[in-house]
Amino acid sequence: MLTQNPKVRKEINHLHDNADAAVRQIKHAARDTRDAARDAAGPVSDEVRALIAQLQQTIDVLAHEGSAESMAAGRRLRMRAQDMADRVRARGADGMHWARDQVDVAVDHGRQRVVDSPLKAVGLAALAGAFIGLLLAGRRGE
């Protein structure tokens, strides 16, 4: 049987470890995207690329062992990796759109507060500027 071949078994085990790491990375990226409202797909994309490279290496080993079954398994693995990459891209795009919407809402809210109370906004800006000036002046005195 093909899976009893030590080279094939080693490649399959290595692929399994890489796939588990990629899934963990995807879960962390999805949580980070939701929680921190930032695009965390970059590291995940690297992980998916590494997984695809590992899949290609596994396919090459399986093909070298000369089995039609191995070629079919390689195609299935490649399709799963492509599906995973597509899902990661979609989640990253969703997270980016959500973050952009949240920033737009915050900016609109800030603008509306300035329009509602322009004197208060100017006073707060002056107070913040004075506070920063005092901090900077205190550092120079050290």
PDB file of C-alpha atoms in Angstrom:
ATOM      1  CA  MET A   1       0.000   0.000   0.000  1.00  0.00           C
ATOM      2  CA  LEU A   2       1.219   3.475  -0.883  1.00  0.00           C
ATOM      3  CA  THR A   3       0.774   4.940   2.607  1.00  0.00           C
ATOM      4  CA  GLN A   4       3.147   2.350   4.059  1.00  0.00           C
ATOM      5  CA  ASN A   5       5.973   3.780   1.985  1.00  0.00           C
ATOM      6  CA  PRO A   6       8.200   5.690   4.483  1.00  0.00           C
ATOM      7  CA  LYS A   7       8.762   8.634   2.126  1.00  0.00           C
ATOM      8  CA  VAL A   8       5.047   9.008   1.458  1.00  0.00           C
ATOM      9  CA  ARG A   9       4.160   8.619   5.168  1.00  0.00           C
ATOM     10  CA  LYS A  10       6.763  11.270   6.092  1.00  0.00           C
ATOM     11  CA  GLU A  11       5.363  13.708   3.516  1.00  0.00           C
ATOM     12  CA  ILE A  12       1.792  13.085   4.628  1.00  0.00           C
ATOM     13  CA  ASN A  13       2.703  13.644   8.292  1.00  0.00           C
ATOM     14  CA  HIS A  14       4.574  16.829   7.414  1.00  0.00           C
ATOM     15  CA  LEU A  15       1.614  18.024   5.349  1.00  0.00           C
ATOM     16  CA  HIS A  16      -0.775  17.257   8.209  1.00  0.00           C
ATOM     17  CA  ASP A  17       1.331  19.321  10.639  1.00  0.00           C
ATOM     18  CA  ASN A  18       1.475  22.239   8.206  1.00  0.00           C
ATOM     19  CA  ALA A  19      -2.272  22.065   7.572  1.00  0.00           C
ATOM     20  CA  ASP A  20      -2.963  22.125  11.334  1.00  0.00           C
ATOM     21  CA  ALA A  21      -0.702  25.153  11.726  1.00  0.00           C
ATOM     22  CA  ALA A  22      -2.467  26.908   8.843  1.00  0.00           C
ATOM     23  CA  VAL A  23      -5.894  26.249  10.365  1.00  0.00           C
ATOM     24  CA  ARG A  24      -4.713  27.619  13.740  1.00  0.00           C
ATOM     25  CA  GLN A  25      -3.330  30.690  11.987  1.00  0.00           C
ATOM     26  CA  ILE A  26      -6.629  31.203  10.133  1.00  0.00           C
ATOM     27  CA  LYS A  27      -8.603  30.987  13.385  1.00  0.00           C
ATOM     28  CA  HIS A  28      -6.288  33.512  15.055  1.00  0.00           C
ATOM     29  CA  ALA A  29      -6.500  35.844  12.070  1.00  0.00           C
ATOM     30  CA  ALA A  30     -10.290  35.709  12.007  1.00  0.00           C
ATOM     31  CA  ARG A  31     -10.445  36.500  15.730  1.00  0.00           C
ATOM     32  CA  ASP A  32      -7.864  39.279  15.402  1.00  0.00           C
ATOM     33  CA  THR A  33      -9.716  40.760  12.444  1.00  0.00           C
ATOM     34  CA  ARG A  34     -12.967  40.845  14.353  1.00  0.00           C
ATOM     35  CA  ASP A  35     -11.513  41.949  17.681  1.00  0.00           C
ATOM     36  CA  ALA A  36      -8.912  44.439  16.554  1.00  0.00           C
ATOM     37  CA  ALA A  37     -10.587  45.593  13.319  1.00  0.00           C
ATOM     38  CA  ARG A  38      -7.416  45.236  11.328  1.00  0.00           C
ATOM     39  CA  ASP A  39      -6.356  43.175   8.389  1.00  0.00           C
ATOM     40  CA  ALA A  40      -4.588  40.088   9.639  1.00  0.00           C
ATOM     41  CA  ALA A  41      -4.711  38.175   6.367  1.00  0.00           C
ATOM     42  CA  GLY A  42      -1.067  38.889   5.484  1.00  0.00           C
ATOM     43  CA  PRO A  43       0.499  36.302   7.815  1.00  0.00           C
ATOM     44  CA  VAL A  44      -2.286  33.891   7.002  1.00  0.00           C
ATOM     45  CA  SER A  45      -1.660  34.299   3.294  1.00  0.00           C
ATOM     46  CA  ASP A  46       1.982  33.382   3.905  1.00  0.00           C
ATOM     47  CA  GLU A  47       0.848  30.327   5.847  1.00  0.00           C
ATOM     48  CA  VAL A  48      -1.490  29.296   3.021  1.00  0.00           C
ATOM     49  CA  ARG A  49       1.308  29.788   0.478  1.00  0.00           C
ATOM     50  CA  ALA A  50       3.561  27.573   2.604  1.00  0.00           C
ATOM     51  CA  LEU A  51       0.804  24.974   2.805  1.00  0.00           C
ATOM     52  CA  ILE A  52       0.345  25.057  -0.971  1.00  0.00           C
ATOM     53  CA  ALA A  53       4.104  24.634  -1.437  1.00  0.00           C
ATOM     54  CA  GLN A  54       4.049  21.673   0.944  1.00  0.00           C
ATOM     55  CA  LEU A  55       1.103  20.234  -0.966  1.00  0.00           C
ATOM     56  CA  GLN A  56       3.072  20.541  -4.185  1.00  0.00           C
ATOM     57  CA  GLN A  57       6.022  18.748  -2.593  1.00  0.00           C
ATOM     58  CA  THR A  58       3.725  15.984  -1.342  1.00  0.00           C
ATOM     59  CA  ILE A  59       2.162  15.672  -4.782  1.00  0.00           C
ATOM     60  CA  ASP A  60       5.617  15.363  -6.302  1.00  0.00           C
ATOM     61  CA  VAL A  61       6.582  12.590  -3.863  1.00  0.00           C
ATOM     62  CA  LEU A  62       3.321  10.772  -4.458  1.00  0.00           C
ATOM     63  CA  ALA A  63       3.708  11.103  -8.222  1.00  0.00           C
ATOM     64  CA  HIS A  64       7.269   9.827  -7.986  1.00  0.00           C
ATOM     65  CA  GLU A  65       5.986   6.713  -6.256  1.00  0.00           C
ATOM     66  CA  GLY A  66       3.910   6.188  -9.406  1.00  0.00           C
ATOM     67  CA  SER A  67       0.325   5.693  -8.384  1.00  0.00           C
ATOM     68  CA  ALA A  68      -2.833   6.883 -10.067  1.00  0.00           C
ATOM     69  CA  GLU A  69      -4.335   6.967  -6.590  1.00  0.00           C
ATOM     70  CA  SER A  70      -1.656   9.380  -5.470  1.00  0.00           C
ATOM     71  CA  MET A  71      -2.391  11.715  -8.361  1.00  0.00           C
ATOM     72  CA  ALA A  72      -6.078  11.809  -7.454  1.00  0.00           C
ATOM     73  CA  ALA A  73      -5.191  12.477  -3.809  1.00  0.00           C
ATOM     74  CA  GLY A  74      -2.860  15.253  -4.929  1.00  0.00           C
ATOM     75  CA  ARG A  75      -5.620  16.893  -6.942  1.00  0.00           C
ATOM     76  CA  ARG A  76      -7.980  16.711  -3.972  1.00  0.00           C
ATOM     77  CA  LEU A  77      -5.338  18.232  -1.703  1.00  0.00           C
ATOM     78  CA  ARG A  78      -4.660  21.013  -4.177  1.00  0.00           C
ATOM     79  CA  MET A  79      -8.375  21.784  -4.458  1.00  0.00           C
ATOM     80  CA  ARG A  80      -8.717  21.873  -0.657  1.00  0.00           C
ATOM     81  CA  ALA A  81      -5.754  24.217  -0.368  1.00  0.00           C
ATOM     82  CA  GLN A  82      -7.213  26.489  -3.035  1.00  0.00           C
ATOM     83  CA  ASP A  83     -10.566  26.479  -1.245  1.00  0.00           C
ATOM     84  CA  MET A  84      -8.820  27.361   2.019  1.00  0.00           C
ATOM     85  CA  ALA A  85      -6.934  30.209   0.346  1.00  0.00           C
ATOM     86  CA  ASP A  86     -10.194  31.549  -1.130  1.00  0.00           C
ATOM     87  CA  ARG A  87     -11.898  31.452   2.272  1.00  0.00           C
ATOM     88  CA  VAL A  88      -8.958  33.252   3.906  1.00  0.00           C
ATOM     89  CA  ARG A  89      -9.074  35.969   1.253  1.00  0.00           C
ATOM     90  CA  ALA A  90     -12.825  36.378   1.714  1.00  0.00           C
ATOM     91  CA  ARG A  91     -12.516  36.631   5.520  1.00  0.00           C
ATOM     92  CA  GLY A  92      -9.700  39.143   5.210  1.00  0.00           C
ATOM     93  CA  ALA A  93     -11.753  41.252   2.823  1.00  0.00           C
ATOM     94  CA  ASP A  94     -14.792  41.036   5.125  1.00  0.00           C
ATOM     95  CA  GLY A  95     -12.680  42.115   8.098  1.00  0.00           C
ATOM     96  CA  MET A  96     -11.194  44.981   6.148  1.00  0.00           C
ATOM     97  CA  HIS A  97     -14.647  46.206   5.048  1.00  0.00           C
ATOM     98  CA  TRP A  98     -15.957  45.934   8.602  1.00  0.00           C
ATOM     99  CA  ALA A  99     -13.003  47.929   9.954  1.00  0.00           C
ATOM    100  CA  ARG A 100     -13.413  50.564   7.254  1.00  0.00           C
ATOM    101  CA  ASP A 101     -17.132  50.886   8.096  1.00  0.00           C
ATOM    102  CA  GLN A 102     -16.326  51.262  11.808  1.00  0.00           C
ATOM    103  CA  VAL A 103     -13.767  53.996  11.107  1.00  0.00           C
ATOM    104  CA  ASP A 104     -16.252  55.806   8.850  1.00  0.00           C
ATOM    105  CA  VAL A 105     -18.901  55.693  11.574  1.00  0.00           C
ATOM    106  CA  ALA A 106     -16.440  57.041  14.163  1.00  0.00           C
ATOM    107  CA  VAL A 107     -15.324  59.865  11.858  1.00  0.00           C
ATOM    108  CA  ASP A 108     -18.929  60.793  11.052  1.00  0.00           C
ATOM    109  CA  HIS A 109     -19.778  60.779  14.751  1.00  0.00           C
ATOM    110  CA  GLY A 110     -16.790  63.018  15.527  1.00  0.00           C
ATOM    111  CA  ARG A 111     -17.732  65.439  12.760  1.00  0.00           C
ATOM    112  CA  GLN A 112     -21.301  65.607  13.993  1.00  0.00           C
ATOM    113  CA  ARG A 113     -20.152  66.401  17.540  1.00  0.00           C
ATOM    114  CA  VAL A 114     -17.966  69.235  16.233  1.00  0.00           C
ATOM    115  CA  VAL A 115     -20.890  70.588  14.194  1.00  0.00           C
ATOM    116  CA  ASP A 116     -23.178  70.342  17.230  1.00  0.00           C
ATOM    117  CA  SER A 117     -20.700  72.085  19.615  1.00  0.00           C
ATOM    118  CA  PRO A 118     -17.996  73.961  17.723  1.00  0.00           C
ATOM    119  CA  LEU A 119     -16.892  76.015  20.745  1.00  0.00           C
ATOM    120  CA  LYS A 120     -16.554  72.924  22.904  1.00  0.00           C
ATOM    121  CA  ALA A 121     -14.482  71.257  20.147  1.00  0.00           C
ATOM    122  CA  VAL A 122     -12.149  74.255  19.885  1.00  0.00           C
ATOM    123  CA  GLY A 123     -11.817  74.389  23.673  1.00  0.00           C
ATOM    124  CA  LEU A 124     -10.968  70.691  23.901  1.00  0.00           C
ATOM    125  CA  ALA A 125      -8.428  71.029  21.092  1.00  0.00           C
ATOM    126  CA  ALA A 126      -6.796  73.978  22.877  1.00  0.00           C
ATOM    127  CA  LEU A 127      -6.743  72.052  26.161  1.00  0.00           C
ATOM    128  CA  ALA A 128      -5.149  69.024  24.484  1.00  0.00           C
ATOM    129  CA  GLY A 129      -2.558  71.258  22.830  1.00  0.00           C
ATOM    130  CA  ALA A 130      -1.719  72.914  26.129  1.00  0.00           C
ATOM    131  CA  PHE A 131      -1.388  69.540  27.836  1.00  0.00           C
ATOM    132  CA  ILE A 132       0.965  68.250  25.125  1.00  0.00           C
ATOM    133  CA  GLY A 133       2.963  71.478  25.357  1.00  0.00           C
ATOM    134  CA  LEU A 134       3.356  71.018  29.111  1.00  0.00           C
ATOM    135  CA  LEU A 135       4.485  67.438  28.622  1.00  0.00           C
ATOM    136  CA  LEU A 136       7.077  68.464  26.055  1.00  0.00           C
ATOM    137  CA  ALA A 137       8.268  71.368  28.199  1.00  0.00           C
ATOM    138  CA  GLY A 138       8.632  69.023  31.187  1.00  0.00           C
ATOM    139  CA  ARG A 139      10.831  66.672  29.150  1.00  0.00           C
ATOM    140  CA  ARG A 140      13.144  69.468  28.126  1.00  0.00           C
ATOM    141  CA  GLY A 141      13.639  70.405  31.758  1.00  0.00           C
ATOM    142  CA  GLU A 142      14.830  66.889  32.701  1.00  0.00           C
TER     143      GLU A 142
END
